[in-house]
Amino acid sequence: MSKSPPSAVVRSRVTPYLFILPAFVVYAAFSLYPLVRAAQFSLYDWPGFGPSTFVGLANYVDLAGDEAFRAAIGNALVLIAFYALLPLVIGLVLAAIFRRGQVRGMGFFRSVIFLPQVIALVVVAVAWRNIYAPNGPLNELLRAVGLEELARGWLGDPGAALPAVGFIGTWLEMGLVMLLLLAGMSRIPDDLFEAARLDGAGPVREFFAITLPSVRGEIVVALVLTIIAALKTFDLVYMTTSGGPGNATTVPSYEVYYRAFQLREVGSASAVAVVLTILVFAINVLVTRIGERSQ
């Protein structure tokens, strides 16, 4: 029995686009349209209600000399080390251990390490705020082991607040990174490791010669996800330090909130949001390009 030829609708070049149209409409409504409106607001001096004044690129020019904005960008770049680089190193080590290890209860340990990813960030922030409190568990532990000179109000110390917030980010992201890398390592054929062992390779040489090159794609994905998380972090900073003390922990996302809802400078807040979007896009394109070249 001969099959009937496909209809003209199926053969049409427009048909594939009709399948993606519903998803694109949702994406445009909730992502592209707000971005375009933010870019429009950034060209005005507007308190959020009432009349607005067109100022062109004045809001962007003001940002160039704004100390608070420069501090926020600098803090966000520091957080990349805590959110992306440290979790990558720790995740590589943990994934390699779980890949090689035959320890009973390994699934339980994986679940525990990944657990921070499924806890609401507000809950995480409140818990760590209590841990970092002057009389919290961390300072009590330091005093118990004779290191009372290191005890301090971690979130109230200008020199310690940003690393303290960054460490929470490390704790949050290392489980995600570990699972991504572990998924990549599980695809490596065991024959490669057996051949390496026959050649006299030890665990360290196996890691750098076989494991690491085989998970470059997963490393790029992990870096993209964690860098985005570092640059757009808001609720963690808001709930732990509110950007303080001073500008010690302020980040671009918090600057957007602070300028829009506290200072009533919606135009300036929108300019910060647009710059942040460009920064996130540029850094992740750079990371992706480097990853593609290394492969």
Backbone as numpy.savetxt, mean C-alpha at the origin, in Angstrom:
# Nx Ny Nz CAx CAy CAz Cx Cy Cz
-24.68 -32.94 -39.13 -25.54 -31.74 -39.13 -24.65 -30.49 -39.13
-24.83 -29.65 -40.13 -23.99 -28.47 -40.25 -24.43 -27.39 -39.27
-23.44 -26.70 -38.78 -23.72 -25.62 -37.83 -24.08 -24.35 -38.59
-25.00 -23.58 -38.03 -25.38 -22.33 -38.66 -24.28 -21.29 -38.42
-24.02 -20.45 -39.38 -22.98 -19.43 -39.20 -23.36 -18.44 -38.10
-22.38 -17.86 -37.43 -22.68 -16.88 -36.38 -23.42 -15.69 -36.94
-24.26 -15.13 -36.12 -25.06 -13.99 -36.55 -24.19 -12.76 -36.75
-24.79 -11.76 -37.37 -24.06 -10.52 -37.63 -23.69 -9.82 -36.33
-24.52 -10.00 -35.29 -24.23 -9.38 -33.99 -22.96 -9.97 -33.38
-22.85 -11.30 -33.47 -21.68 -11.97 -32.91 -20.42 -11.58 -33.67
-20.53 -11.45 -35.02 -19.37 -11.11 -35.83 -18.98 -9.65 -35.72
-19.85 -8.83 -35.20 -19.59 -7.39 -35.15 -18.40 -7.07 -34.23
-17.61 -6.12 -34.63 -16.47 -5.68 -33.81 -16.92 -4.94 -32.56
-18.16 -4.51 -32.55 -18.68 -3.76 -31.41 -19.05 -4.70 -30.25
-19.34 -5.95 -30.56 -19.85 -6.90 -29.56 -18.94 -7.03 -28.33
-17.61 -7.20 -28.48 -16.77 -7.31 -27.28 -16.88 -6.10 -26.36
-17.03 -4.93 -26.96 -17.12 -3.71 -26.15 -18.45 -3.65 -25.40
-19.49 -4.27 -25.97 -20.77 -4.29 -25.28 -20.69 -5.14 -24.01
-19.84 -6.18 -24.02 -19.69 -7.02 -22.83 -19.00 -6.27 -21.69
-18.05 -5.41 -22.03 -17.33 -4.69 -20.97 -18.00 -3.36 -20.61
-19.03 -2.99 -21.38 -19.68 -1.70 -21.13 -20.24 -1.56 -19.72
-20.98 -2.56 -19.17 -21.51 -2.39 -17.80 -20.42 -2.15 -16.76
-19.32 -2.92 -16.84 -18.23 -2.72 -15.88 -17.59 -1.35 -16.07
-17.46 -0.92 -17.33 -16.85 0.39 -17.58 -17.74 1.51 -17.05
-19.05 1.37 -17.18 -19.97 2.40 -16.67 -19.82 2.54 -15.16
-19.77 1.41 -14.45 -19.59 1.46 -13.00 -18.24 2.09 -12.65
-17.18 1.68 -13.37 -15.84 2.24 -13.11 -15.82 3.74 -13.38
-16.43 4.15 -14.47 -16.45 5.57 -14.81 -17.23 6.38 -13.78
-18.35 5.81 -13.31 -19.20 6.54 -12.37 -18.54 6.72 -11.01
-17.80 5.69 -10.55 -17.27 5.73 -9.20 -15.77 6.01 -9.13
-15.08 6.06 -10.26 -13.64 6.32 -10.25 -13.26 7.49 -11.15
-13.62 7.40 -12.44 -13.21 8.44 -13.39 -13.92 9.76 -13.14
-15.24 9.70 -12.93 -15.99 10.94 -12.72 -15.52 11.70 -11.47
-15.37 11.03 -10.30 -14.85 11.77 -9.14 -13.46 12.35 -9.38
-12.61 11.63 -10.14 -11.27 12.15 -10.42 -11.35 13.40 -11.29
-12.22 13.38 -12.29 -12.39 14.56 -13.16 -12.94 15.73 -12.35
-13.89 15.46 -11.47 -14.46 16.54 -10.65 -13.42 17.10 -9.69
-12.59 16.23 -9.13 -11.52 16.71 -8.24 -10.56 17.61 -9.00
-10.22 17.21 -10.23 -9.35 18.05 -11.05 -10.01 19.40 -11.34
-11.32 19.38 -11.54 -12.04 20.64 -11.77 -12.03 21.51 -10.52
-12.31 20.92 -9.35 -12.33 21.68 -8.11 -10.95 22.28 -7.81
-9.89 21.60 -8.23 -8.55 22.08 -7.90 -8.22 23.39 -8.60
-9.03 23.78 -9.56 -8.79 25.04 -10.28 -9.58 26.20 -9.67
-10.24 25.94 -8.52 -11.08 26.97 -7.91 -10.69 27.17 -6.44
-10.98 28.36 -5.95 -10.92 28.63 -4.52 -12.35 28.53 -4.01
-12.62 27.43 -3.28 -14.00 27.12 -2.88 -14.00 26.52 -1.49
-14.81 27.04 -0.57 -14.84 26.52 0.80 -15.72 25.28 0.97
-16.34 24.80 -0.11 -17.21 23.64 -0.02 -18.68 23.97 -0.12
-19.00 25.23 -0.04 -20.38 25.68 -0.20 -20.34 27.14 -0.64
-21.41 27.60 -1.28 -21.45 28.98 -1.72 -20.68 29.19 -3.01
-20.43 30.44 -3.34 -19.75 30.76 -4.61 -18.28 30.35 -4.60
-17.74 30.12 -5.78 -16.34 29.75 -5.94 -15.64 30.75 -6.86
-14.33 30.81 -6.75 -13.54 31.74 -7.57 -12.53 30.94 -8.38
-12.51 31.15 -9.68 -11.55 30.45 -10.53 -10.16 31.03 -10.30
-9.19 30.16 -9.97 -7.82 30.60 -9.70 -6.81 29.91 -10.60
-7.28 29.07 -11.52 -6.35 28.39 -12.43 -5.45 27.41 -11.69
-4.17 27.51 -11.94 -3.19 26.60 -11.34 -2.61 27.14 -10.03
-3.25 28.14 -9.45 -2.71 28.77 -8.24 -2.60 27.78 -7.09
-3.57 26.88 -6.97 -3.52 25.89 -5.89 -2.30 24.98 -6.02
-1.95 24.62 -7.25 -0.77 23.78 -7.47 0.51 24.55 -7.19
0.53 25.82 -7.57 1.71 26.65 -7.30 1.90 26.80 -5.79
0.81 26.98 -5.06 0.91 27.10 -3.60 1.46 25.82 -2.97
1.10 24.67 -3.53 1.59 23.41 -2.97 3.11 23.30 -3.07
3.68 23.88 -4.10 5.13 23.78 -4.30 5.89 24.40 -3.13
5.32 25.43 -2.51 5.98 26.07 -1.39 5.35 25.77 -0.04
4.44 24.81 -0.01 3.71 24.47 1.22 4.51 23.46 2.03
4.95 23.87 3.21 5.77 23.00 4.05 5.01 21.76 4.51
3.73 21.93 4.83 2.93 20.78 5.29 2.78 19.75 4.18
2.58 20.22 2.95 2.45 19.29 1.84 3.77 18.56 1.57
4.87 19.28 1.61 6.18 18.63 1.41 6.44 17.60 2.50
6.06 17.93 3.74 6.23 16.96 4.84 5.37 15.72 4.61
4.15 15.92 4.10 3.26 14.79 3.84 3.83 13.87 2.76
4.36 14.45 1.69 4.96 13.65 0.63 6.19 12.90 1.16
7.01 13.59 1.93 8.20 12.94 2.50 7.83 11.79 3.42
6.81 12.00 4.25 6.36 10.93 5.15 5.81 9.74 4.37
5.09 10.02 3.28 4.54 8.94 2.46 5.66 8.11 1.83
6.72 8.77 1.39 7.85 8.05 0.80 8.56 7.20 1.85
8.63 7.71 3.09 9.22 6.91 4.17 8.35 5.69 4.45
7.03 5.87 4.43 6.13 4.76 4.69 6.24 3.66 3.64
6.68 4.02 2.42 6.87 2.99 1.39 7.88 1.95 1.87
8.92 2.40 2.59 9.91 1.46 3.11 9.27 0.48 4.10
8.33 0.98 4.92 7.68 0.14 5.92 6.56 -0.71 5.31
5.83 -0.16 4.35 4.70 -0.87 3.77 5.10 -1.82 2.65
6.18 -1.51 1.94 6.54 -2.29 0.75 7.86 -3.04 0.90
8.94 -2.33 1.25 10.26 -2.97 1.24 10.44 -3.96 2.38
10.12 -3.55 3.61 10.25 -4.47 4.74 9.33 -5.69 4.60
8.05 -5.50 4.26 7.21 -6.69 4.06 7.72 -7.60 2.95
8.34 -7.01 1.92 8.88 -7.84 0.84 10.01 -8.73 1.34
10.91 -8.15 2.12 12.03 -8.93 2.66 11.51 -10.01 3.61
10.65 -9.60 4.54 10.10 -10.56 5.51 9.26 -11.62 4.80
8.45 -11.18 3.83 7.60 -12.12 3.10 8.40 -13.13 2.31
9.51 -12.70 1.72 10.37 -13.63 0.98 10.93 -14.70 1.92
11.40 -14.26 3.08 11.98 -15.20 4.04 10.92 -16.19 4.53
9.75 -15.67 4.92 8.69 -16.54 5.43 8.19 -17.50 4.34
8.00 -16.99 3.12 7.52 -17.84 2.05 8.52 -18.95 1.73
9.81 -18.60 1.75 10.84 -19.61 1.48 10.84 -20.67 2.58
10.66 -20.24 3.82 10.62 -21.20 4.94 9.41 -22.12 4.82
8.23 -21.54 4.54 7.03 -22.35 4.40 7.10 -23.26 3.17
7.81 -22.79 2.14 7.95 -23.61 0.92 8.80 -24.85 1.18
9.83 -24.68 1.98 10.73 -25.79 2.25 10.31 -26.61 3.46
9.67 -25.95 4.41 9.40 -26.59 5.70 8.29 -27.62 5.65
8.38 -28.57 6.50 7.36 -29.61 6.66 6.92 -29.64 8.13
6.65 -28.46 8.67 6.29 -28.33 10.08 4.79 -28.56 10.25
4.44 -29.28 11.30 3.02 -29.53 11.58 2.33 -28.21 11.94
1.13 -28.02 11.41 0.38 -26.79 11.68 0.80 -25.62 10.81
1.44 -25.90 9.67 1.90 -24.82 8.80 0.73 -23.97 8.30
-0.41 -24.61 8.01 -1.57 -23.85 7.56 -2.06 -22.87 8.60
-1.99 -23.27 9.87 -2.40 -22.37 10.95 -1.50 -21.14 11.00
-0.17 -21.34 10.87 0.75 -20.22 10.92 0.53 -19.27 9.73
0.25 -19.82 8.57 -0.04 -18.97 7.41 -1.27 -18.11 7.67
-2.30 -18.73 8.25 -3.53 -17.99 8.54 -3.29 -16.88 9.55
-2.48 -17.15 10.56 -2.20 -16.14 11.58 -1.45 -14.96 10.98
-0.48 -15.24 10.10 0.30 -14.16 9.49 -0.57 -13.33 8.55
-1.54 -13.97 7.87 -2.41 -13.25 6.95 -3.56 -12.55 7.66
-3.82 -12.89 8.91 -4.97 -12.38 9.66 -5.10 -10.86 9.64
-4.01 -10.06 9.77 -4.18 -8.60 9.77 -4.88 -8.06 8.53
-4.80 -8.78 7.41 -5.43 -8.30 6.18 -6.96 -8.32 6.25
-7.52 -9.14 7.11 -8.98 -9.28 7.16 -9.58 -8.55 8.37
-8.76 -7.87 9.14 -9.25 -7.09 10.29 -9.46 -5.65 9.84
-10.55 -5.05 10.26 -10.82 -3.65 9.92 -9.69 -2.76 10.42
-9.27 -1.81 9.59 -8.14 -0.96 9.94 -8.42 -0.12 11.18
-9.67 0.22 11.40 -10.01 0.99 12.60 -9.70 0.15 13.84
-10.04 -1.12 13.80 -9.75 -2.02 14.92 -8.25 -2.16 15.11
-7.53 -2.31 14.00 -6.06 -2.41 14.05 -5.47 -1.16 14.68
-5.94 0.01 14.25 -5.40 1.27 14.76 -5.64 1.42 16.26
-6.85 1.10 16.71 -7.16 1.21 18.14 -6.30 0.25 18.96
-6.13 -0.97 18.46 -5.32 -1.96 19.18 -3.87 -1.50 19.30
-3.29 -1.03 18.20 -1.90 -0.60 18.25 -1.72 0.72 19.02
-2.74 1.55 19.02 -2.67 2.77 19.83 -2.56 2.42 21.30
-3.26 1.38 21.72 -3.16 0.93 23.11 -1.81 0.27 23.37
-1.29 -0.46 22.39 0.03 -1.08 22.56 1.11 -0.03 22.72
1.00 1.06 21.95 2.01 2.13 21.98 1.81 3.13 23.12
0.75 3.00 23.90 0.45 3.97 24.96 1.59 4.02 25.98
1.76 5.15 26.69 2.85 5.27 27.69 2.86 4.13 28.70
1.70 3.66 29.11 1.62 2.53 30.04 1.12 1.27 29.34
1.33 1.20 28.03 0.86 0.07 27.25 1.80 -1.12 27.33
1.41 -2.22 26.68 2.20 -3.46 26.74 3.63 -3.31 26.26
3.87 -2.50 25.22 5.22 -2.37 24.69 6.16 -1.75 25.71
5.75 -0.64 26.34 6.59 0.01 27.34 6.73 -0.86 28.58
5.68 -1.56 28.95 5.77 -2.46 30.10 6.78 -3.58 29.84
6.81 -4.08 28.61 7.78 -5.11 28.25 9.20 -4.57 28.31
9.39 -3.35 27.81 10.73 -2.76 27.85 11.20 -2.55 29.29
10.31 -2.13 30.14 10.68 -1.94 31.55 10.98 -3.29 32.21
10.23 -4.32 31.82 10.41 -5.63 32.44 11.77 -6.23 32.10
12.31 -5.91 30.93 13.60 -6.48 30.51 14.76 -5.51 30.77
14.51 -4.45 31.53 15.58 -3.53 31.89 15.90 -2.48 30.85
14.99 -2.23 29.93 15.23 -1.21 28.89 14.28 -0.03 29.06
14.08 0.37 30.32 13.11 1.44 30.58 13.50 2.76 29.93
14.81 2.95 29.61 15.21 4.20 28.96 14.66 4.30 27.53
14.25 3.17 26.95 13.65 3.18 25.62 12.15 3.41 25.65
11.55 3.28 26.82 10.10 3.47 26.94 9.74 4.92 26.69
8.68 5.15 25.98 8.24 6.51 25.65 6.80 6.47 25.16
6.23 7.63 24.97 4.93 7.70 24.30 5.19 7.65 22.81
5.14 6.47 22.24 5.61 6.26 20.88 4.90 7.13 19.85
3.61 7.28 19.98 2.85 8.06 19.00 2.89 9.55 19.30
3.43 9.94 20.45 3.55 11.36 20.78 4.96 11.89 20.64
5.90 11.04 20.29 7.30 11.43 20.11 7.52 11.75 18.64
7.91 13.00 18.30 8.09 13.36 16.89 9.08 12.47 16.15
10.08 11.96 16.85 11.07 11.12 16.19 10.66 9.67 16.06
9.71 9.23 16.87 9.32 7.82 16.87 7.95 7.57 16.27
7.14 8.62 16.11 5.75 8.43 15.69 5.65 7.82 14.28
6.41 8.35 13.32 6.31 7.84 11.95 6.81 6.40 11.85
7.98 6.05 12.41 8.36 4.63 12.39 7.35 3.73 13.11
6.73 4.24 14.18 5.73 3.43 14.90 4.53 3.14 14.00
4.06 4.16 13.29 2.95 3.95 12.35 3.40 3.04 11.21
4.63 3.26 10.74 5.16 2.43 9.65 5.26 0.98 10.03
5.61 0.69 11.28 5.71 -0.70 11.72 4.36 -1.39 11.68
3.29 -0.63 11.99 1.95 -1.20 11.86 1.69 -1.59 10.42
2.13 -0.74 9.49 1.99 -1.06 8.07 2.75 -2.31 7.69
3.95 -2.48 8.24 4.72 -3.70 7.98 3.96 -4.92 8.46
3.42 -4.84 9.67 2.64 -5.94 10.24 1.41 -6.24 9.39
0.80 -5.21 8.83 -0.39 -5.40 8.02 -0.09 -6.08 6.69
0.99 -5.65 6.03 1.23 -6.04 4.65 2.05 -7.32 4.48
2.79 -7.74 5.50 3.71 -8.86 5.27 2.94 -10.17 5.01
1.74 -10.32 5.56 0.96 -11.52 5.29 0.52 -11.60 3.84
0.06 -10.47 3.31 -0.34 -10.42 1.90 0.84 -10.74 0.99
1.98 -10.11 1.26 3.18 -10.35 0.44 3.60 -11.81 0.52
3.57 -12.36 1.73 3.99 -13.75 1.90 3.12 -14.69 1.08
1.80 -14.49 1.10 0.91 -15.38 0.36 1.11 -15.24 -1.15
1.32 -14.01 -1.63 1.58 -13.82 -3.06 2.85 -14.57 -3.48
3.91 -14.42 -2.69 5.17 -15.07 -3.02 5.08 -16.58 -2.87
4.34 -17.02 -1.86 4.18 -18.46 -1.65 3.44 -19.09 -2.82
2.46 -18.38 -3.36 1.74 -18.88 -4.53 2.68 -19.01 -5.72
3.57 -18.02 -5.88 4.54 -18.11 -6.96 5.54 -19.23 -6.77
5.99 -19.41 -5.54 6.97 -20.47 -5.26 6.37 -21.86 -5.43
5.07 -21.99 -5.21 4.45 -23.31 -5.34 4.43 -23.78 -6.79
4.63 -22.86 -7.74 4.65 -23.23 -9.16 6.03 -23.67 -9.63
7.04 -23.52 -8.80 8.40 -23.91 -9.20 8.51 -25.43 -9.17
8.92 -26.06 -10.27 9.04 -27.54 -10.28 10.06 -28.03 -9.26
9.74 -29.09 -8.57 10.67 -29.67 -7.60 11.94 -30.19 -8.26
11.85 -30.51 -9.56 13.03 -31.02 -10.27 14.17 -30.02 -10.24
13.85 -28.73 -10.29 14.90 -27.71 -10.28 15.66 -27.74 -8.96
14.95 -27.88 -7.85 15.61 -27.94 -6.55 16.44 -29.22 -6.41
15.90 -30.33 -6.92 16.64 -31.58 -6.83 17.93 -31.52 -7.64
17.84 -30.90 -8.83 19.03 -30.76 -9.66 20.06 -29.86 -8.98
19.58 -28.81 -8.33 20.49 -27.90 -7.65 21.18 -28.60 -6.48
20.45 -29.43 -5.76 21.04 -30.15 -4.63 22.09 -31.16 -5.11
21.82 -31.79 -6.26 22.80 -32.71 -6.83 24.09 -32.00 -7.22
23.95 -30.72 -7.58 25.13 -29.91 -7.92 25.81 -29.33 -6.69
25.29 -29.65 -5.50 25.90 -29.20 -4.26 25.41 -27.86 -3.76
24.28 -27.37 -4.29 23.75 -26.08 -3.85 23.08 -26.22 -2.49
23.34 -25.25 -1.61 22.69 -25.21 -0.31 21.42 -24.39 -0.37
20.73 -24.25 0.76 19.46 -23.49 0.79 19.59 -22.05 0.31
20.70 -21.39 0.70 20.88 -19.99 0.31 21.07 -19.87 -1.19
21.91 -20.72 -1.75 22.16 -20.68 -3.20 20.90 -21.05 -3.96
20.13 -22.02 -3.48 18.86 -22.37 -4.11 17.92 -21.17 -4.16
17.90 -20.43 -3.04 17.00 -19.28 -2.95 17.35 -18.24 -4.01
18.64 -17.87 -4.11 19.03 -16.80 -5.02 19.11 -17.26 -6.48
19.36 -18.55 -6.71 19.51 -19.03 -8.07 18.21 -19.52 -8.68
17.28 -20.02 -7.85 16.04 -20.61 -8.37 14.82 -19.86 -7.89
14.67 -19.74 -6.57 13.43 -19.19 -6.01 13.23 -17.73 -6.39
14.22 -16.90 -6.13 14.07 -15.46 -6.36 13.78 -15.13 -7.82
14.54 -15.67 -8.79 14.21 -15.36 -10.19 12.84 -15.85 -10.63
12.34 -16.90 -9.97 11.06 -17.48 -10.39 9.85 -16.70 -9.89
10.04 -15.81 -8.93 8.89 -15.08 -8.36 9.00 -13.58 -8.65
9.72 -13.21 -9.70 9.84 -11.78 -10.02 8.49 -11.16 -10.34
7.65 -11.89 -11.04 6.32 -11.36 -11.33 5.51 -11.11 -10.08
5.56 -12.04 -9.14 4.84 -11.86 -7.87 5.43 -10.71 -7.05
6.74 -10.52 -7.14 7.38 -9.41 -6.43 6.87 -8.08 -6.96
6.74 -7.98 -8.29 6.24 -6.74 -8.89 4.80 -6.48 -8.42
3.96 -7.50 -8.44 2.57 -7.34 -7.99 2.53 -6.91 -6.52
3.36 -7.56 -5.69 3.38 -7.22 -4.26 3.83 -5.77 -4.05
4.85 -5.35 -4.80 5.32 -3.97 -4.65 4.27 -2.97 -5.09
3.58 -3.25 -6.19 2.54 -2.33 -6.66 1.44 -2.19 -5.61
0.96 -3.31 -5.08 -0.13 -3.27 -4.10 0.29 -2.57 -2.81
1.49 -2.86 -2.33 1.93 -2.29 -1.05 2.31 -0.81 -1.19
2.86 -0.43 -2.33 3.18 0.99 -2.55 1.89 1.81 -2.60
0.88 1.29 -3.30 -0.42 1.98 -3.32 -0.97 2.11 -1.91
-0.87 1.04 -1.12 -1.36 1.08 0.26 -0.62 2.13 1.08
0.70 2.25 0.86 1.49 3.22 1.61 1.12 4.65 1.25
0.92 4.90 -0.03 0.67 6.28 -0.48 -0.76 6.73 -0.18
-1.70 5.79 -0.12 -3.09 6.21 0.10 -3.57 5.97 1.53
-2.66 5.59 2.43 -3.08 5.31 3.80 -3.69 6.56 4.44
-4.81 6.36 5.08 -5.50 7.47 5.75 -6.02 7.05 7.12
-6.87 6.00 7.15 -7.55 5.66 8.39 -6.58 5.28 9.50
-5.47 4.65 9.15 -4.49 4.27 10.17 -3.89 5.51 10.82
-3.52 6.49 10.00 -2.95 7.74 10.52 -4.00 8.53 11.29
-5.20 8.59 10.74 -6.27 9.37 11.38 -6.59 8.82 12.77
-6.64 7.51 12.92 -7.04 6.90 14.18 -5.90 6.82 15.20
-4.66 6.86 14.75 -3.54 6.74 15.70 -2.95 8.08 16.09
-2.69 8.97 15.13 -1.96 10.21 15.44 -2.64 11.47 14.93
-3.61 11.33 14.02 -4.22 12.50 13.37 -3.16 13.41 12.74
-2.13 12.79 12.20 -1.09 13.55 11.52 -0.02 14.13 12.42
-0.19 14.03 13.72 0.76 14.63 14.65 1.81 13.66 15.13
2.64 14.10 16.08 2.72 15.47 16.61 3.28 16.44 15.58
2.68 17.60 15.48 3.05 18.55 14.42 2.68 17.96 13.07
3.66 17.90 12.17 3.48 17.27 10.87 4.24 15.95 10.78
4.55 15.35 11.93 5.44 14.19 11.95 4.87 12.98 11.21
3.55 12.82 11.20 2.96 11.64 10.55 1.90 12.02 9.52
1.82 13.29 9.17 0.83 13.66 8.16 1.21 13.05 6.81
0.20 12.61 6.07 0.40 11.99 4.76 -0.56 12.66 3.78
-0.34 12.50 2.46 -1.20 13.21 1.50 -2.69 12.96 1.68
-3.08 11.71 1.94 -4.52 11.44 2.10 -5.09 12.18 3.30
-4.32 12.25 4.37 -4.78 12.99 5.54 -4.83 14.49 5.24
-3.87 14.98 4.43 -3.88 16.39 4.04 -5.15 16.73 3.26
-5.59 15.81 2.41 -6.83 16.03 1.65 -8.00 16.22 2.62
-8.11 15.31 3.58 -9.19 15.42 4.58 -9.07 16.71 5.39
-7.87 17.00 5.87 -7.68 18.15 6.75 -7.99 19.46 6.03
-7.53 19.59 4.80 -7.76 20.84 4.07 -9.23 20.99 3.68
-9.87 19.87 3.31 -11.25 19.95 2.84 -12.24 20.16 3.98
-12.05 19.44 5.11 -13.08 19.43 6.15 -12.71 20.25 7.39
-11.44 20.54 7.58 -11.03 21.35 8.71 -10.75 22.80 8.30
-9.99 22.97 7.21 -9.66 24.31 6.75 -10.66 24.86 5.75
-11.56 24.03 5.26 -12.55 24.42 4.25 -11.87 24.95 2.99
-10.78 24.31 2.58 -10.07 24.68 1.35 -10.21 23.52 0.37
-11.38 23.41 -0.24 -11.67 22.28 -1.11 -10.80 22.31 -2.35
-10.51 23.49 -2.87 -9.65 23.59 -4.04 -8.25 23.07 -3.76
-7.67 23.48 -2.64 -6.34 23.02 -2.26 -6.34 21.52 -1.99
-7.38 21.03 -1.31 -7.49 19.60 -1.03 -7.57 18.79 -2.32
-8.33 19.31 -3.29 -8.45 18.61 -4.58 -7.12 18.60 -5.31
-6.35 19.69 -5.20 -5.04 19.73 -5.84 -4.11 18.67 -5.23
-4.17 18.52 -3.90 -3.37 17.48 -3.24 -3.79 16.10 -3.74
-5.10 15.88 -3.88 -5.60 14.59 -4.34 -5.13 14.29 -5.76
-5.14 15.29 -6.62 -4.70 15.09 -8.00 -3.21 14.78 -8.04
-2.41 15.52 -7.28 -0.97 15.26 -7.23 -0.70 13.86 -6.69
-1.44 13.46 -5.66 -1.27 12.12 -5.09 -1.60 11.05 -6.13
-2.67 11.25 -6.89 -3.04 10.29 -7.93 -1.93 10.16 -8.97
-1.38 11.28 -9.39 -0.28 11.26 -10.37 0.94 10.56 -9.79
1.24 10.83 -8.52 2.39 10.21 -7.87 2.23 8.69 -7.78
1.04 8.24 -7.36 0.78 6.80 -7.27 0.92 6.15 -8.65
0.35 6.79 -9.65 0.41 6.24 -11.01 1.86 6.18 -11.50
2.62 7.25 -11.30 4.00 7.31 -11.81 4.88 6.27 -11.14
4.78 6.15 -9.81 5.64 5.20 -9.09 5.31 3.77 -9.50
4.04 3.47 -9.65 3.68 2.10 -10.00 3.99 1.76 -11.45
3.89 2.72 -12.35 4.35 2.49 -13.73 5.85 2.22 -13.74
6.61 2.97 -12.94 8.05 2.77 -12.85 8.38 1.37 -12.32
7.69 0.97 -11.24 7.93 -0.36 -10.67 7.59 -1.45 -11.67
6.46 -1.28 -12.38 6.04 -2.29 -13.36 7.05 -2.38 -14.51
7.54 -1.24 -15.01 8.49 -1.24 -16.10 9.80 -1.92 -15.68
10.26 -1.62 -14.47 11.48 -2.26 -13.98 11.29 -3.76 -13.88
10.11 -4.17 -13.38 9.82 -5.61 -13.28 9.78 -6.28 -14.64
9.18 -5.62 -15.63 9.12 -6.20 -16.97 10.50 -6.34 -17.60
11.35 -5.36 -17.39 12.69 -5.43 -17.95 13.51 -6.53 -17.28
13.33 -6.70 -15.96 14.10 -7.73 -15.26 13.68 -9.13 -15.68
12.44 -9.25 -16.22 11.98 -10.56 -16.66 12.38 -10.84 -18.09
